[in-house]
Amino acid sequence: MQTNLAEPYRNTPEGEAAEQILRSCVHCGFCLATCPTYQILGNELDSPRGRIYLMKQVLEGAEPTVKTQQHLDRCLTCRNCETTCPSGVEYGKLLDIGRHIVEKKVGRSTRETLTRAVLKNGLASPALFNTALKLGQGVRALMPGSLQTRIPVAEDAGTWPAPHHPRKMLVLQGCVQPGLKPNINAATARVLDRVGISLIAAPEAGCCGALAHHLNDEAEGRTAMRRNIDAWIPHLDAGVEAIVMTASGCGVMVKEYAWLLRDDPHYADKAERVSAATWDISEILVTETDALVALASPAPAVKKRLAYHPPCTLQHGQKLTGDVESLLTHAGFELAPVAEKHLCCGSAGTYSILQPEISNALKIRKLEHLQAGAPEIIVTANIGCLTHLQSGSAVPVKHWIEILDEALVRPSDKPS
Ligand code: SF4
Ligand code: SF4
């Protein structure tokens, strides 16, 4: 696609990056077939190709409008279009640039600004979020059913083994996950402990920065990234093998620190090191499959029928497919077939709050497919997808690592 950037963007880092991406799009339209918002809304301007056109016009000098902003806002950033695109168009990076420019030019209403500030500050702060969650859990029984489904009951994390192995890995605890589902990180620590790896956390680390970044607050997003880098580098220096991600939404973000901080003279090298050391838990465990198979419980009662939802941030963002399915089937689980695995469930970070109609339509469609094979449990790999799907499902929804943890022989079960 030919481009002619307007003066303010010529010879700027974001202009040059956008131009390169725009030029790689051949306008074929293959991406329309797998774009969830195009599938639901049927409007070319709510498709990848339409949004690319809108961003190109803005970069070439057209004044963006509220309508332009709405079409960009409606994108789930699922990056399904990147998986489909035969020309390797890096749509996600272009959208970051386009949204940022449009945000600066169009602005937001007071109501939108306030909603976004509450989301950004409330969700990214574990102290604020956990206080609100505990209050909600305390009065959950008095709430109408529609609200109850949005507040999970308090759960026990179980034990987190003391770090006693020479092999050590760090975990990003996440901002909402420890409050909503504390068992996910604890189950990860137990599974890794059984294959000879101790999981530790750096208390100074916090939100990965995705919340602020996707709400177009680049400065706050970068502050979170730098804080995490400062928290993790000393551990990498001390010999920690990897930084483990148990939420694929955080994983895709941390893996992109290298790109997002590429122009930061103080952090570019450190960001590259952190991104290279970052692994999804499935990537780590797939290299330990033999040890896990040896630990798998022989009891058939634990081998439930599962339906797996691969989050977009895992399959399209991190391009990781098949590892979770492989681990679960090696551990003896039966996986029900699921149609339209490539499509987003509608969670997409804060999207379910900011775009509730589209989000809900996608959730209903996704749950129909997940439940078609009559699973006993639905499993996924991201806290956002998990809570979003659970809010519409009578079938329990869990992180797959919790199921694997339950299916492994516990150290106390071994004959002494
Ligand atoms: S599939 Fe790729 S090259 Fe074709 S229109 Fe979509 S983004 Fe452009
Ligand atoms: S990221 Fe997802 S919603 Fe956005 S244009 Fe691509 S396929 Fe469509």
XYZ file of C-alpha atoms and ligand atoms in Angstrom:
432
model
C 0.000 0.000 0.000
C 1.501 3.355 -1.071
C 1.750 5.963 1.665
C 2.490 9.657 1.851
C 2.874 10.609 5.504
C 1.848 14.095 6.629
C 4.586 16.411 7.854
C 4.107 15.890 11.636
C 4.740 12.135 11.280
C 7.541 12.126 8.693
C 10.949 11.111 10.076
C 9.502 10.330 13.516
C 9.961 6.872 15.124
C 6.204 6.216 15.230
C 5.686 7.563 11.686
C 8.457 5.389 10.278
C 7.191 2.290 12.085
C 3.620 2.960 10.888
C 4.733 3.578 7.304
C 6.613 0.291 7.158
C 3.563 -1.598 8.429
C 1.144 0.226 6.101
C 3.337 -0.609 3.108
C 3.216 -4.316 3.914
C -0.600 -4.423 3.582
C -1.644 -5.474 0.059
C -5.313 -4.759 0.745
C -6.345 -8.352 -0.053
C -9.046 -8.526 2.640
C -8.275 -12.097 3.783
C -8.258 -10.791 7.375
C -11.947 -9.883 7.235
C -12.953 -13.542 7.469
C -11.452 -14.005 10.932
C -12.072 -10.589 12.489
C -14.636 -10.920 15.317
C -15.895 -7.330 15.095
C -16.433 -7.631 11.344
C -18.227 -10.935 11.888
C -20.561 -9.314 14.431
C -21.033 -5.826 12.921
C -20.548 -6.486 9.186
C -19.060 -3.015 8.598
C -15.764 -2.786 6.698
C -14.693 0.058 9.007
C -14.901 -2.423 11.892
C -12.534 -4.814 10.112
C -8.710 -4.860 10.069
C -8.540 -3.567 6.486
C -11.023 -0.774 7.239
C -9.157 0.278 10.385
C -5.844 0.206 8.501
C -7.397 2.594 5.955
C -8.658 4.894 8.683
C -5.217 5.027 10.314
C -3.527 5.594 6.945
C -5.807 8.579 6.276
C -4.979 10.076 9.675
C -1.244 9.544 9.158
C -1.583 11.222 5.760
C -3.124 14.309 7.330
C -6.909 13.698 7.569
C -8.539 14.971 10.766
C -9.800 12.030 12.838
C -13.329 12.267 14.258
C -15.195 10.639 17.132
C -16.382 8.064 14.554
C -12.766 7.242 13.651
C -12.050 6.765 17.359
C -15.098 4.507 17.799
C -13.984 2.172 15.004
C -10.522 1.907 16.576
C -12.016 1.489 20.081
C -14.160 -1.413 18.864
C -11.068 -3.411 17.936
C -10.472 -6.158 20.507
C -6.707 -6.188 19.822
C -7.150 -9.961 19.533
C -4.660 -9.994 16.608
C -6.528 -12.772 14.845
C -5.964 -10.681 11.698
C -2.189 -11.038 12.161
C -2.484 -14.828 12.212
C -4.593 -14.764 9.037
C -2.657 -12.127 7.094
C -0.497 -13.654 4.318
C 1.680 -10.514 4.158
C 2.735 -10.458 7.820
C 1.127 -7.078 8.568
C 1.896 -6.154 12.187
C -1.563 -4.794 12.815
C -1.224 -4.639 16.634
C 1.751 -2.281 16.481
C -0.008 -0.072 13.919
C -3.127 0.078 16.093
C -1.071 1.217 19.088
C 0.316 4.087 16.994
C -3.039 4.946 15.397
C -4.977 4.933 18.657
C -2.393 7.108 20.346
C -2.523 9.770 17.609
C -6.332 9.726 17.448
C -6.608 9.942 21.250
C -4.440 13.073 21.286
C -6.424 14.718 18.470
C -9.997 13.724 19.368
C -9.806 13.489 23.165
C -12.534 11.931 25.334
C -15.730 13.071 27.007
C -15.544 13.667 30.771
C -17.530 10.466 31.379
C -15.195 8.356 29.231
C -12.111 9.927 30.811
C -13.433 9.170 34.283
C -14.378 5.567 33.438
C -10.959 4.944 31.956
C -9.179 6.491 34.942
C -11.156 4.313 37.357
C -10.374 1.181 35.322
C -6.700 2.029 34.956
C -6.090 2.902 38.590
C -8.544 0.492 40.198
C -7.558 -2.657 38.307
C -3.809 -2.015 38.233
C -3.600 -1.534 42.003
C -3.867 -4.865 43.869
C -4.580 -2.972 47.140
C -7.528 -1.032 45.687
C -8.813 -3.965 43.650
C -8.627 -6.466 46.518
C -10.415 -4.088 48.893
C -13.243 -3.606 46.377
C -13.336 -7.353 45.658
C -13.565 -8.270 49.353
C -16.388 -5.763 49.830
C -18.208 -7.254 46.836
C -17.666 -10.815 48.048
C -19.028 -9.806 51.474
C -22.371 -8.688 50.028
C -22.430 -11.093 47.073
C -25.313 -13.153 48.447
C -27.520 -10.045 48.593
C -26.905 -9.087 44.954
C -29.102 -9.892 41.943
C -27.935 -12.947 39.961
C -26.582 -10.870 37.046
C -24.200 -9.048 39.412
C -23.301 -12.155 41.410
C -21.895 -13.785 38.276
C -19.368 -10.944 37.972
C -17.956 -11.468 41.474
C -16.281 -14.820 42.051
C -16.530 -16.391 45.508
C -13.399 -16.118 47.639
C -11.116 -19.123 47.194
C -8.186 -20.702 49.003
C -4.816 -20.707 47.220
C -3.550 -23.877 48.863
C 0.137 -24.231 49.663
C 3.030 -22.509 47.858
C 6.112 -24.701 48.304
C 9.124 -23.057 49.966
C 11.925 -22.357 47.452
C 14.361 -25.228 48.015
C 15.458 -26.213 44.492
C 18.674 -24.860 42.918
C 16.625 -24.163 39.743
C 14.556 -21.019 40.255
C 12.084 -19.025 38.177
C 10.255 -15.767 38.794
C 6.512 -15.350 38.435
C 4.635 -12.170 37.559
C 1.839 -12.319 40.125
C -0.420 -9.972 38.142
C -2.737 -7.242 39.434
C -6.226 -8.797 39.539
C -5.339 -12.511 39.419
C -4.031 -12.957 43.002
C -7.278 -11.503 44.372
C -9.688 -13.241 42.003
C -7.979 -16.611 41.646
C -5.031 -16.981 44.042
C -4.877 -20.696 43.306
C -3.517 -20.135 39.783
C -0.053 -18.921 40.809
C 0.061 -21.332 43.778
C -0.847 -24.274 41.491
C 1.917 -23.143 39.108
C 4.387 -23.133 42.027
C 3.297 -26.655 43.059
C 3.559 -28.090 39.531
C 6.987 -26.526 38.953
C 8.139 -27.674 42.392
C 7.319 -31.271 41.433
C 9.542 -31.056 38.349
C 12.414 -29.529 40.349
C 11.921 -25.782 39.892
C 11.178 -23.307 42.702
C 8.897 -20.409 41.811
C 9.514 -17.072 43.501
C 8.047 -13.576 43.105
C 9.693 -10.159 43.170
C 7.480 -8.107 45.494
C 8.490 -4.830 43.811
C 6.960 -5.958 40.478
C 3.344 -5.047 39.728
C 0.943 -4.634 36.807
C 2.621 -5.507 33.496
C 1.490 -2.133 32.084
C -1.077 -3.561 29.652
C -4.029 -1.839 31.335
C -2.602 1.670 30.919
C -1.053 0.863 27.515
C -4.330 -0.358 26.018
C -6.177 2.630 27.459
C -3.733 4.844 25.521
C -1.802 6.056 28.574
C 1.638 5.317 27.173
C 3.516 7.178 29.916
C 1.922 5.200 32.729
C 2.328 1.953 30.788
C 6.063 2.636 30.393
C 6.420 3.511 34.093
C 4.986 0.076 34.968
C 7.349 -1.622 32.497
C 10.430 0.116 33.901
C 9.400 -0.704 37.490
C 9.082 -4.405 36.601
C 12.396 -4.415 34.763
C 14.088 -2.889 37.817
C 12.457 -5.549 40.003
C 13.472 -8.496 37.800
C 16.970 -7.702 36.522
C 18.683 -8.367 39.913
C 17.036 -11.821 40.000
C 18.178 -12.590 36.445
C 21.692 -11.473 37.475
C 21.451 -13.901 40.405
C 20.724 -16.834 38.085
C 16.940 -17.072 37.918
C 16.231 -19.036 34.719
C 13.051 -17.422 33.466
C 10.146 -15.061 34.162
C 7.003 -17.176 34.117
C 3.651 -15.836 32.953
C 0.440 -17.482 34.112
C -1.833 -14.946 32.391
C -1.302 -14.850 28.633
C -2.476 -11.210 28.523
C 0.453 -10.200 30.729
C 2.784 -12.554 28.860
C 2.238 -10.944 25.478
C 2.832 -7.523 27.039
C 6.102 -8.414 28.804
C 7.373 -10.144 25.663
C 6.851 -6.794 23.898
C 8.789 -4.686 26.429
C 11.775 -4.908 24.057
C 9.757 -3.310 21.239
C 7.934 -0.791 23.390
C 11.109 0.482 25.093
C 13.365 0.219 22.030
C 13.996 3.983 21.988
C 14.647 4.316 25.728
C 18.421 4.803 26.132
C 18.372 3.592 29.757
C 16.041 0.620 29.415
C 16.245 -0.702 25.815
C 18.925 -3.341 26.576
C 17.369 -4.360 29.894
C 13.920 -4.601 28.272
C 15.341 -6.886 25.600
C 16.831 -9.107 28.278
C 13.555 -9.274 30.215
C 11.487 -10.041 27.110
C 13.893 -12.800 26.079
C 13.652 -14.363 29.559
C 9.826 -14.332 29.567
C 7.956 -17.594 28.993
C 4.360 -18.681 29.245
C 3.982 -21.502 31.765
C 2.935 -23.862 28.929
C 6.226 -23.202 27.084
C 8.174 -24.189 30.186
C 6.172 -27.272 31.063
C 6.118 -28.676 27.542
C 9.883 -29.149 27.910
C 9.164 -31.146 31.107
C 6.488 -33.408 29.564
C 8.253 -36.676 30.449
C 8.530 -35.687 34.132
C 4.877 -34.631 34.186
C 3.698 -37.877 32.561
C 5.594 -39.829 35.242
C 3.832 -37.757 37.925
C 0.327 -38.008 36.434
C -2.116 -39.668 38.784
C -3.300 -43.104 37.604
C -6.733 -42.465 39.204
C -9.317 -42.212 36.364
C -11.624 -40.091 38.578
C -9.402 -37.011 38.165
C -9.298 -37.239 34.343
C -12.279 -35.071 33.513
C -13.563 -34.146 30.054
C -12.347 -30.632 29.272
C -13.049 -27.947 26.678
C -10.071 -25.643 26.110
C -10.336 -21.985 25.113
C -6.949 -20.691 23.861
C -6.814 -16.942 24.636
C -6.047 -14.641 21.712
C -3.053 -13.299 23.629
C -1.623 -16.828 23.606
C -2.526 -18.051 20.108
C -2.379 -14.802 18.114
C -0.309 -12.507 20.339
C 2.410 -14.979 21.400
C 1.834 -17.396 18.470
C 1.728 -20.338 20.897
C -0.587 -23.128 19.824
C -0.830 -26.768 20.808
C 1.322 -26.827 23.969
C -1.555 -26.667 26.472
C -3.526 -29.304 24.554
C -0.425 -31.519 24.410
C 0.228 -31.211 28.173
C -3.378 -31.970 29.093
C -3.694 -34.985 26.793
C -0.328 -36.363 27.972
C -1.652 -36.068 31.532
C -4.623 -38.238 30.482
C -7.408 -35.681 29.988
C -9.939 -35.924 27.193
C -10.354 -32.690 25.232
C -13.766 -32.041 23.681
C -13.667 -30.648 20.119
C -14.423 -26.891 20.009
C -15.487 -24.969 16.877
C -14.130 -21.474 16.036
C -11.146 -21.850 18.383
C -9.479 -18.910 16.675
C -12.199 -16.396 17.663
C -12.018 -14.064 20.670
C -14.328 -14.661 23.665
C -14.948 -10.909 23.990
C -13.040 -10.356 27.230
C -10.010 -8.448 25.869
C -8.876 -6.647 29.021
C -11.247 -3.785 29.787
C -13.174 -4.329 26.519
C -15.990 -6.232 28.262
C -16.674 -3.086 30.337
C -16.113 -0.492 27.599
C -17.853 -2.356 24.742
C -20.402 -4.560 26.561
C -22.713 -5.373 23.612
C -20.031 -6.734 21.276
C -18.285 -8.421 24.188
C -21.454 -10.155 25.310
C -22.327 -11.334 21.794
C -18.871 -12.900 21.492
C -19.151 -14.519 24.932
C -22.477 -16.173 24.064
C -21.080 -17.446 20.760
C -17.895 -18.746 22.420
C -19.747 -20.514 25.251
C -22.072 -22.260 22.784
C -19.025 -23.760 21.081
C -17.236 -24.591 24.340
C -20.280 -26.305 25.844
C -21.267 -28.197 22.666
C -19.014 -31.134 23.593
C -20.528 -31.440 27.107
C -17.304 -30.768 29.054
C -17.185 -31.110 32.856
C -14.780 -28.161 33.044
C -13.818 -25.363 30.629
C -10.143 -24.442 30.826
C -8.250 -21.424 29.569
C -4.942 -19.608 30.098
C -5.825 -16.025 30.976
C -7.609 -14.569 34.004
C -9.632 -12.127 31.878
C -11.070 -14.883 29.645
C -11.656 -17.073 32.708
C -13.789 -14.577 34.655
C -15.563 -13.360 31.502
C -16.584 -16.876 30.443
C -17.491 -17.921 33.989
C -19.925 -14.996 34.223
C -22.062 -16.709 31.542
C -21.433 -20.381 32.217
C -22.864 -22.920 34.659
C -19.926 -25.185 33.737
C -16.908 -24.285 35.929
C -14.144 -22.347 34.168
C -10.579 -22.754 35.440
C -6.983 -22.122 34.444
C -5.579 -25.324 32.895
C -2.647 -25.301 35.356
C -5.091 -25.813 38.247
C -6.441 -28.935 36.537
C -2.959 -30.257 35.833
C -1.978 -29.596 39.456
C -4.966 -31.631 40.682
C -4.055 -34.492 38.342
C -0.457 -34.895 39.526
C 0.481 -37.226 42.343
C 1.111 -35.058 45.397
C 4.376 -35.469 47.287
C 2.308 -36.653 50.293
C 0.708 -39.386 48.091
C 4.048 -40.981 47.266
C 4.880 -44.164 49.215
C 7.615 -43.393 51.768
S -4.896 -9.818 5.189
Fe -3.068 -8.558 5.613
S -2.478 -7.713 3.629
Fe -4.585 -8.467 3.400
S -5.890 -6.636 3.875
Fe -5.648 -7.776 5.785
S -3.868 -6.804 6.771
Fe -3.808 -6.172 4.619
S -7.245 -7.252 16.302
Fe -9.056 -8.610 16.245
S -10.821 -7.208 16.344
Fe -9.024 -5.960 15.845
S -9.025 -5.832 13.602
Fe -7.699 -7.586 14.132
S -9.057 -9.384 14.111
Fe -10.378 -7.542 14.163
